Amino acid sequence: MGRFGVGQPMRRVEDQRLLSGGGRYGDDVDLPNQAHAVLVRSPYAHGEIRDVDIAGAVAAPGVLAVYTAADLTADGVGDIPCLTPMPGKNGSKTVMPPHPVLARGRVRHVGDPIAFVVAETRDQARDAAELVFADIDELPAVIETAEAVSPEAPQIWVEAPGNLSVDWEIGDREKTEAAIAAAPRVTCLSLVNNRLVAAPLEPRTALGDYDAASECFTLTTGTQGGMRIRPQLAQKLFQVPDEKIRIVTPDVGGSFGMKIFLYAEQVMVLYAARKLGRPVKWSGDRSECFLSDTHGRDQVVEAELAYDDEGRFLALRSSGIANMGAYLSNFAPLIPTGASGKMFSGLYDIPAVYVDVKCVFTNTVPVDAYRGAGRPEAAYIVERLVDAVARDLGLAPDEIRRRNFIKPEQLPYRTATGITYDSGDYRQIMEAAMRAIDWQGFPARRQAAAAQGKRRGIGMACYVEACSGVGAEAVRLRLDPDGGVTLLIGTQTNGQGHATAYSQLLFDKLGVDTDLVRVHQGDTGVWADGGGTGGSRSLLMGGLAIDGAADRVIEQARVVASHLLEAAEADLEFAEGRFTVAGTDRRISLSEIAARRDDAALPAELRGEIAGEHRVDSTAEDGPVMTYPNGCHICEIEVDEETGQIAFQRYVVVDDFGTLVNPLLVAGQVQGGVAQGIGQALHEHTVYDEGGQLLTGSFMDYCLPRADDLSALELELIEDFPCVTNPMGIKGAAEAGAIGAPPAVMNAVLDALAPLGVRHLDMPATPLRVWQAIRDARGGAQRAAQ
């Protein structure tokens, strides 16, 4: 391992280009003779479309065309599919109503696209969009998640009675219910996981082009892997072979899950480009993206944890309602069910677990994966419950966890939900975090804060997640004439630093300088195999594929080296980018082999390209499996009783991500995740009024955390427990910060407020909510004293 090898905190190789203005994002891409498009969106949450009058818009200056659902139907364009139907209770199936590209018959949320206006300029398209008149009979709407299942709730889909898409379960219901019924003690909580917008730095864009001669489409758009949306467009929307669709993804300015999915705008720019015979571009603004990007979270849960008089956990039961929005986005039913339900055992030895989730439709923007994708929701429920049990028993938060952690000697441990943890020492991780924050010294700090009129609290959360071993990944690795390598891979960076991590792997494997590693992602016309980015999968799946392809490059180069060194292949040893004849000082480097690969002195069969391909598949018998990163977050906060303001004093994280490829990249991922987790806990909340109008439709109303809302992060990364289910020893890291932060922060807030009698708060714990909880608790205490 050299200065640039695995384990080193190497700075990102991407940053020089990006920070010097060399980035090329979706809105930077233009094509000759391109037209511009604007969508006309529904102002109503629910209504029957009587007519869409486009005559005024068609006649407006510069307008090339105005399309509605009738045009798509006439041309045989299909609907946006849901890719993850989940099995329901008693053999029932997920109800998957159609998700039309443009609203057909009804609108079902504010922002539902109705018409697509194409003009010579964007301003002309915007002006013309104002002239489209949609005659809509407004219907009653259901907005709140819990109200969707009410018998009185308006019905959004005829095929989904009770607005139910699927009623899903996992675990042993009978065993869990029996354990709870017989338990000496049970603690119950009602919790809300607030709805969020992804809000990446770069809004979505889409640029469509069509070549009539080859009958091929090209879509330039921000994605987390074009291979995910290509087959949808080809097979479901346009009914053409996959190779007729090319997806080009330039630099992506953040995504957090939201850009994985197929959107109406991506379909429409391709459709319009084919109809008009010229490129068509759509660029979303921030307010439009609030109304059209998939949202995240949005669940309500009743949960209970049974335990004995010593605090040993006996059973956990959770019953939740998860909001799908008006339509099923690509992965929507999977997130609150399969992605979340298996994680309800947390890090604890719980003999019985049962989880059921009702996925429901509402007249809101569709909900899908957001950073963590189901695992933050599960961790939040479990860790809030564990702290509540500690309070009910009069135990310290660390002690209740210490009594119930899965012990190292129990590993591998199969949970009651059917997953198997392979490595770790959860008590050691927690106690390392406690030492780092000086847990023992907290009472003195609390007393000092009280003397200043502040309420200080400390909160911890011990999380685990499942990630990385998902889908398939494939790469092609080519040795270049200058001794560098070109890597074609199906993962898609959107800020993680893939080029840096992959170059470190190749430095270790092939001895290639990191500045000579050329990583190509984001063009299915060049490389169309792989699974994209999501679920913290890129380093494990991509890394294993890179390792296999590098082995093939080494073996091909070995044949050439054998000839040039006049030695048997079996006598050649490869290390640090060189082949050496065993027992001698005769050697040749990969760069020398690359420079001579077209040498006329070489036999014809040895000339030409040296390249290797490799594919790994998690569904194969020997394929990668899930990894289970884990850690402990502890934060210390102060609450101002008079204003409800919360100020961070310290924030400590200790994480077990197995073997680290680049600690600096990992630290950046954790910092970003923690910021988003704090945002959910204290600031962010997507709010609709009772008529379905989005009240938080811009950053004037939707509060993202600012720098001074956060805390300096003190991070310790422990590498003592490498993953034993993959040869790299790594565990995913990209989403962990967003998983541990919300329960840690909320537990700290409740610890600060507990002496005042406050026992419960839901996220976000805004100053108003905190102030009101303090006032309510004081009022209750006064009434009790009377």
mmCIF file of C-alpha atoms in Angstrom, residues 411-643:
data_model
loop_
_atom_site.group_PDB
_atom_site.id
_atom_site.type_symbol
_atom_site.label_atom_id
_atom_site.label_comp_id
_atom_site.label_asym_id
_atom_site.label_seq_id
_atom_site.Cartn_x
_atom_site.Cartn_y
_atom_site.Cartn_z
ATOM 1 C CA LEU A 411 -21.988 -13.768 15.511
ATOM 2 C CA PRO A 412 -22.933 -14.723 12.894
ATOM 3 C CA TYR A 413 -26.342 -13.855 14.308
ATOM 4 C CA ARG A 414 -29.621 -14.424 12.506
ATOM 5 C CA THR A 415 -32.235 -11.888 13.568
ATOM 6 C CA ALA A 416 -35.920 -12.554 14.077
ATOM 7 C CA THR A 417 -36.525 -10.851 10.721
ATOM 8 C CA GLY A 418 -34.247 -13.272 8.878
ATOM 9 C CA ILE A 419 -31.015 -11.403 8.174
ATOM 10 C CA THR A 420 -27.573 -12.449 9.390
ATOM 11 C CA TYR A 421 -25.045 -10.061 10.917
ATOM 12 C CA ASP A 422 -21.506 -11.282 10.292
ATOM 13 C CA SER A 423 -19.126 -9.076 12.272
ATOM 14 C CA GLY A 424 -18.799 -6.327 14.869
ATOM 15 C CA ASP A 425 -18.664 -5.515 18.553
ATOM 16 C CA TYR A 426 -21.558 -3.170 19.233
ATOM 17 C CA ARG A 427 -20.753 -2.582 22.885
ATOM 18 C CA GLN A 428 -17.188 -1.628 22.043
ATOM 19 C CA ILE A 429 -18.397 0.870 19.453
ATOM 20 C CA MET A 430 -20.840 2.451 21.917
ATOM 21 C CA GLU A 431 -18.297 2.691 24.693
ATOM 22 C CA ALA A 432 -15.761 4.271 22.340
ATOM 23 C CA ALA A 433 -18.312 6.969 21.529
ATOM 24 C CA MET A 434 -19.052 7.448 25.237
ATOM 25 C CA ARG A 435 -15.363 7.955 25.992
ATOM 26 C CA ALA A 436 -14.997 10.389 23.114
ATOM 27 C CA ILE A 437 -17.793 12.641 24.378
ATOM 28 C CA ASP A 438 -16.924 12.210 28.075
ATOM 29 C CA TRP A 439 -20.247 10.625 28.964
ATOM 30 C CA GLN A 440 -19.272 10.387 32.631
ATOM 31 C CA GLY A 441 -18.711 14.122 32.828
ATOM 32 C CA PHE A 442 -22.145 15.016 31.466
ATOM 33 C CA PRO A 443 -23.941 15.539 34.817
ATOM 34 C CA ALA A 444 -21.496 18.300 35.707
ATOM 35 C CA ARG A 445 -21.968 19.939 32.319
ATOM 36 C CA ARG A 446 -25.742 19.710 32.709
ATOM 37 C CA GLN A 447 -25.518 21.401 36.083
ATOM 38 C CA ALA A 448 -23.312 24.162 34.691
ATOM 39 C CA ALA A 449 -25.758 24.758 31.830
ATOM 40 C CA ALA A 450 -28.655 24.953 34.287
ATOM 41 C CA ALA A 451 -26.825 27.697 36.129
ATOM 42 C CA GLN A 452 -26.886 29.634 32.853
ATOM 43 C CA GLY A 453 -30.624 29.038 32.403
ATOM 44 C CA LYS A 454 -30.214 26.319 29.747
ATOM 45 C CA ARG A 455 -31.512 22.752 29.621
ATOM 46 C CA ARG A 456 -28.757 20.392 28.488
ATOM 47 C CA GLY A 457 -29.418 16.924 27.141
ATOM 48 C CA ILE A 458 -27.390 14.025 25.820
ATOM 49 C CA GLY A 459 -28.680 11.400 23.435
ATOM 50 C CA MET A 460 -27.321 8.300 21.771
ATOM 51 C CA ALA A 461 -28.407 6.037 18.972
ATOM 52 C CA CYS A 462 -26.781 2.749 17.988
ATOM 53 C CA TYR A 463 -27.674 1.890 14.420
ATOM 54 C CA VAL A 464 -27.164 -0.903 11.940
ATOM 55 C CA GLU A 465 -28.053 -0.932 8.279
ATOM 56 C CA ALA A 466 -28.073 -3.369 5.385
ATOM 57 C CA CYS A 467 -26.430 -2.292 2.144
ATOM 58 C CA SER A 468 -23.890 -2.818 -0.642
ATOM 59 C CA GLY A 469 -24.515 -6.380 -1.850
ATOM 60 C CA VAL A 470 -27.274 -5.413 -4.282
ATOM 61 C CA GLY A 471 -27.829 -6.299 -7.951
ATOM 62 C CA ALA A 472 -25.056 -6.857 -10.458
ATOM 63 C CA GLU A 473 -22.087 -4.795 -11.570
ATOM 64 C CA ALA A 474 -19.819 -5.127 -14.573
ATOM 65 C CA VAL A 475 -16.669 -3.387 -15.723
ATOM 66 C CA ARG A 476 -14.269 -3.281 -18.638
ATOM 67 C CA LEU A 477 -10.640 -2.412 -17.894
ATOM 68 C CA ARG A 478 -8.202 -1.555 -20.675
ATOM 69 C CA LEU A 479 -4.426 -1.031 -20.468
ATOM 70 C CA ASP A 480 -3.568 2.176 -22.344
ATOM 71 C CA PRO A 481 -0.389 2.874 -24.373
ATOM 72 C CA ASP A 482 0.922 5.357 -21.775
ATOM 73 C CA GLY A 483 0.729 2.748 -19.016
ATOM 74 C CA GLY A 484 -2.515 4.065 -17.622
ATOM 75 C CA VAL A 485 -5.840 2.279 -17.631
ATOM 76 C CA THR A 486 -9.334 3.116 -18.814
ATOM 77 C CA LEU A 487 -12.172 1.844 -16.676
ATOM 78 C CA LEU A 488 -15.716 1.514 -18.006
ATOM 79 C CA ILE A 489 -18.164 0.869 -15.184
ATOM 80 C CA GLY A 490 -21.912 0.925 -14.624
ATOM 81 C CA THR A 491 -21.943 2.741 -11.305
ATOM 82 C CA GLN A 492 -22.721 6.451 -11.422
ATOM 83 C CA THR A 493 -21.089 9.056 -9.253
ATOM 84 C CA ASN A 494 -23.234 11.941 -8.044
ATOM 85 C CA GLY A 495 -20.746 13.375 -5.616
ATOM 86 C CA GLN A 496 -19.314 10.348 -3.781
ATOM 87 C CA GLY A 497 -15.813 10.350 -5.281
ATOM 88 C CA HIS A 498 -15.922 7.146 -7.331
ATOM 89 C CA ALA A 499 -12.952 8.079 -9.510
ATOM 90 C CA THR A 500 -10.796 8.517 -6.407
ATOM 91 C CA ALA A 501 -11.751 5.259 -4.742
ATOM 92 C CA TYR A 502 -11.491 3.243 -7.942
ATOM 93 C CA SER A 503 -8.061 4.725 -8.731
ATOM 94 C CA GLN A 504 -6.861 3.692 -5.264
ATOM 95 C CA LEU A 505 -8.037 0.131 -5.843
ATOM 96 C CA LEU A 506 -6.220 0.041 -9.179
ATOM 97 C CA PHE A 507 -3.067 1.576 -7.704
ATOM 98 C CA ASP A 508 -2.947 -1.293 -5.229
ATOM 99 C CA LYS A 509 -3.849 -3.952 -7.751
ATOM 100 C CA LEU A 510 -1.895 -2.861 -10.834
ATOM 101 C CA GLY A 511 0.552 -0.246 -9.575
ATOM 102 C CA VAL A 512 -0.952 2.344 -11.929
ATOM 103 C CA ASP A 513 -0.513 5.973 -10.920
ATOM 104 C CA THR A 514 -3.833 7.406 -9.801
ATOM 105 C CA ASP A 515 -3.595 10.271 -12.293
ATOM 106 C CA LEU A 516 -3.432 7.693 -15.103
ATOM 107 C CA VAL A 517 -6.698 5.989 -14.135
ATOM 108 C CA ARG A 518 -9.452 7.182 -16.460
ATOM 109 C CA VAL A 519 -12.913 6.374 -15.168
ATOM 110 C CA HIS A 520 -15.826 6.504 -17.610
ATOM 111 C CA GLN A 521 -19.383 6.355 -16.327
ATOM 112 C CA GLY A 522 -22.705 7.621 -17.504
ATOM 113 C CA ASP A 523 -23.070 6.674 -21.170
ATOM 114 C CA THR A 524 -24.934 3.521 -22.115
ATOM 115 C CA GLY A 525 -23.668 4.007 -25.668
ATOM 116 C CA VAL A 526 -20.180 3.219 -24.356
ATOM 117 C CA TRP A 527 -20.955 0.806 -21.509
ATOM 118 C CA ALA A 528 -24.465 -0.416 -20.790
ATOM 119 C CA ASP A 529 -23.944 -3.089 -18.147
ATOM 120 C CA GLY A 530 -24.197 -2.589 -14.403
ATOM 121 C CA GLY A 531 -26.546 -1.553 -11.654
ATOM 122 C CA GLY A 532 -25.925 2.137 -11.105
ATOM 123 C CA THR A 533 -25.470 3.746 -7.714
ATOM 124 C CA GLY A 534 -27.746 3.311 -4.707
ATOM 125 C CA GLY A 535 -27.852 1.468 -1.421
ATOM 126 C CA SER A 536 -24.142 2.195 -0.763
ATOM 127 C CA ARG A 537 -23.334 -0.464 -3.355
ATOM 128 C CA SER A 538 -20.778 1.158 -5.663
ATOM 129 C CA LEU A 539 -17.539 0.437 -3.813
ATOM 130 C CA LEU A 540 -18.302 -3.183 -2.971
ATOM 131 C CA MET A 541 -19.940 -4.217 -6.226
ATOM 132 C CA GLY A 542 -17.757 -2.015 -8.406
ATOM 133 C CA GLY A 543 -14.628 -2.911 -6.444
ATOM 134 C CA LEU A 544 -15.156 -6.648 -6.821
ATOM 135 C CA ALA A 545 -15.808 -6.246 -10.540
ATOM 136 C CA ILE A 546 -12.679 -4.102 -10.909
ATOM 137 C CA ASP A 547 -10.606 -6.700 -9.077
ATOM 138 C CA GLY A 548 -11.804 -9.455 -11.400
ATOM 139 C CA ALA A 549 -11.179 -7.405 -14.531
ATOM 140 C CA ALA A 550 -7.710 -6.451 -13.283
ATOM 141 C CA ASP A 551 -6.887 -10.134 -12.830
ATOM 142 C CA ARG A 552 -7.740 -10.673 -16.482
ATOM 143 C CA VAL A 553 -5.514 -7.754 -17.529
ATOM 144 C CA ILE A 554 -2.652 -9.212 -15.504
ATOM 145 C CA GLU A 555 -3.043 -12.626 -17.101
ATOM 146 C CA GLN A 556 -3.107 -11.189 -20.631
ATOM 147 C CA ALA A 557 -0.089 -9.019 -19.868
ATOM 148 C CA ARG A 558 1.675 -12.038 -18.359
ATOM 149 C CA VAL A 559 1.655 -13.748 -21.752
ATOM 150 C CA VAL A 560 3.329 -10.721 -23.366
ATOM 151 C CA ALA A 561 5.786 -10.383 -20.486
ATOM 152 C CA SER A 562 6.711 -14.041 -20.850
ATOM 153 C CA HIS A 563 7.673 -13.480 -24.461
ATOM 154 C CA LEU A 564 9.575 -10.238 -23.819
ATOM 155 C CA LEU A 565 11.462 -11.633 -20.833
ATOM 156 C CA GLU A 566 11.981 -15.010 -22.494
ATOM 157 C CA ALA A 567 10.697 -16.772 -19.417
ATOM 158 C CA ALA A 568 7.926 -19.234 -18.655
ATOM 159 C CA GLU A 569 4.669 -17.687 -17.515
ATOM 160 C CA ALA A 570 4.773 -19.801 -14.364
ATOM 161 C CA ASP A 571 8.108 -18.207 -13.425
ATOM 162 C CA LEU A 572 6.731 -14.670 -13.496
ATOM 163 C CA GLU A 573 5.709 -12.910 -10.300
ATOM 164 C CA PHE A 574 3.529 -9.809 -10.447
ATOM 165 C CA ALA A 575 3.735 -7.051 -7.825
ATOM 166 C CA GLU A 576 3.605 -3.247 -7.779
ATOM 167 C CA GLY A 577 2.899 -3.050 -11.496
ATOM 168 C CA ARG A 578 5.830 -5.237 -12.594
ATOM 169 C CA PHE A 579 6.446 -8.786 -13.717
ATOM 170 C CA THR A 580 9.669 -10.227 -12.323
ATOM 171 C CA VAL A 581 11.309 -13.505 -13.236
ATOM 172 C CA ALA A 582 11.429 -15.400 -9.958
ATOM 173 C CA GLY A 583 14.875 -15.412 -8.360
ATOM 174 C CA THR A 584 16.319 -12.796 -10.736
ATOM 175 C CA ASP A 585 16.344 -9.037 -11.202
ATOM 176 C CA ARG A 586 14.872 -9.274 -14.692
ATOM 177 C CA ARG A 587 11.589 -7.415 -14.814
ATOM 178 C CA ILE A 588 9.190 -5.481 -17.014
ATOM 179 C CA SER A 589 6.459 -3.068 -16.020
ATOM 180 C CA LEU A 590 2.894 -2.857 -17.232
ATOM 181 C CA SER A 591 3.660 0.547 -18.710
ATOM 182 C CA GLU A 592 6.509 -0.958 -20.759
ATOM 183 C CA ILE A 593 4.229 -3.748 -21.940
ATOM 184 C CA ALA A 594 1.564 -1.187 -22.862
ATOM 185 C CA ALA A 595 4.077 0.833 -24.883
ATOM 186 C CA ARG A 596 5.173 -2.267 -26.825
ATOM 187 C CA ARG A 597 1.806 -3.929 -27.375
ATOM 188 C CA ASP A 598 1.833 -3.013 -31.105
ATOM 189 C CA ASP A 599 5.528 -3.707 -31.565
ATOM 190 C CA ALA A 600 6.117 -5.432 -34.904
ATOM 191 C CA ALA A 601 8.618 -7.688 -33.155
ATOM 192 C CA LEU A 602 5.816 -9.272 -31.159
ATOM 193 C CA PRO A 603 4.035 -12.286 -32.596
ATOM 194 C CA ALA A 604 0.740 -11.243 -34.167
ATOM 195 C CA GLU A 605 -1.295 -13.079 -31.571
ATOM 196 C CA LEU A 606 0.312 -11.016 -28.791
ATOM 197 C CA ARG A 607 -0.276 -7.618 -30.359
ATOM 198 C CA GLY A 608 -3.203 -5.339 -29.749
ATOM 199 C CA GLU A 609 -5.414 -4.407 -26.879
ATOM 200 C CA ILE A 610 -4.946 -5.769 -23.397
ATOM 201 C CA ALA A 611 -8.291 -5.592 -21.621
ATOM 202 C CA GLY A 612 -10.441 -7.546 -19.235
ATOM 203 C CA GLU A 613 -14.105 -7.643 -18.317
ATOM 204 C CA HIS A 614 -15.709 -8.980 -15.186
ATOM 205 C CA ARG A 615 -19.212 -9.115 -13.763
ATOM 206 C CA VAL A 616 -20.385 -9.811 -10.232
ATOM 207 C CA ASP A 617 -23.980 -10.627 -9.335
ATOM 208 C CA SER A 618 -25.459 -10.680 -5.850
ATOM 209 C CA THR A 619 -28.031 -13.243 -6.964
ATOM 210 C CA ALA A 620 -25.355 -15.775 -7.912
ATOM 211 C CA GLU A 621 -24.639 -18.596 -5.493
ATOM 212 C CA ASP A 622 -21.182 -17.187 -4.730
ATOM 213 C CA GLY A 623 -22.172 -13.543 -5.251
ATOM 214 C CA PRO A 624 -21.723 -10.683 -2.777
ATOM 215 C CA VAL A 625 -24.227 -10.438 0.053
ATOM 216 C CA MET A 626 -25.433 -7.556 2.153
ATOM 217 C CA THR A 627 -23.033 -5.858 4.521
ATOM 218 C CA TYR A 628 -24.053 -4.507 7.915
ATOM 219 C CA PRO A 629 -22.228 -1.314 8.862
ATOM 220 C CA ASN A 630 -23.020 -0.075 12.331
ATOM 221 C CA GLY A 631 -22.092 2.655 14.727
ATOM 222 C CA CYS A 632 -23.004 4.914 17.597
ATOM 223 C CA HIS A 633 -23.994 8.587 17.443
ATOM 224 C CA ILE A 634 -23.961 10.690 20.619
ATOM 225 C CA CYS A 635 -24.848 14.348 20.646
ATOM 226 C CA GLU A 636 -25.064 16.916 23.379
ATOM 227 C CA ILE A 637 -27.451 19.855 23.026
ATOM 228 C CA GLU A 638 -28.784 22.814 24.950
ATOM 229 C CA VAL A 639 -32.373 24.027 24.882
ATOM 230 C CA ASP A 640 -33.424 27.573 25.627
ATOM 231 C CA GLU A 641 -36.663 27.236 27.612
ATOM 232 C CA GLU A 642 -37.887 30.681 26.660
ATOM 233 C CA THR A 643 -37.518 30.300 22.893
#
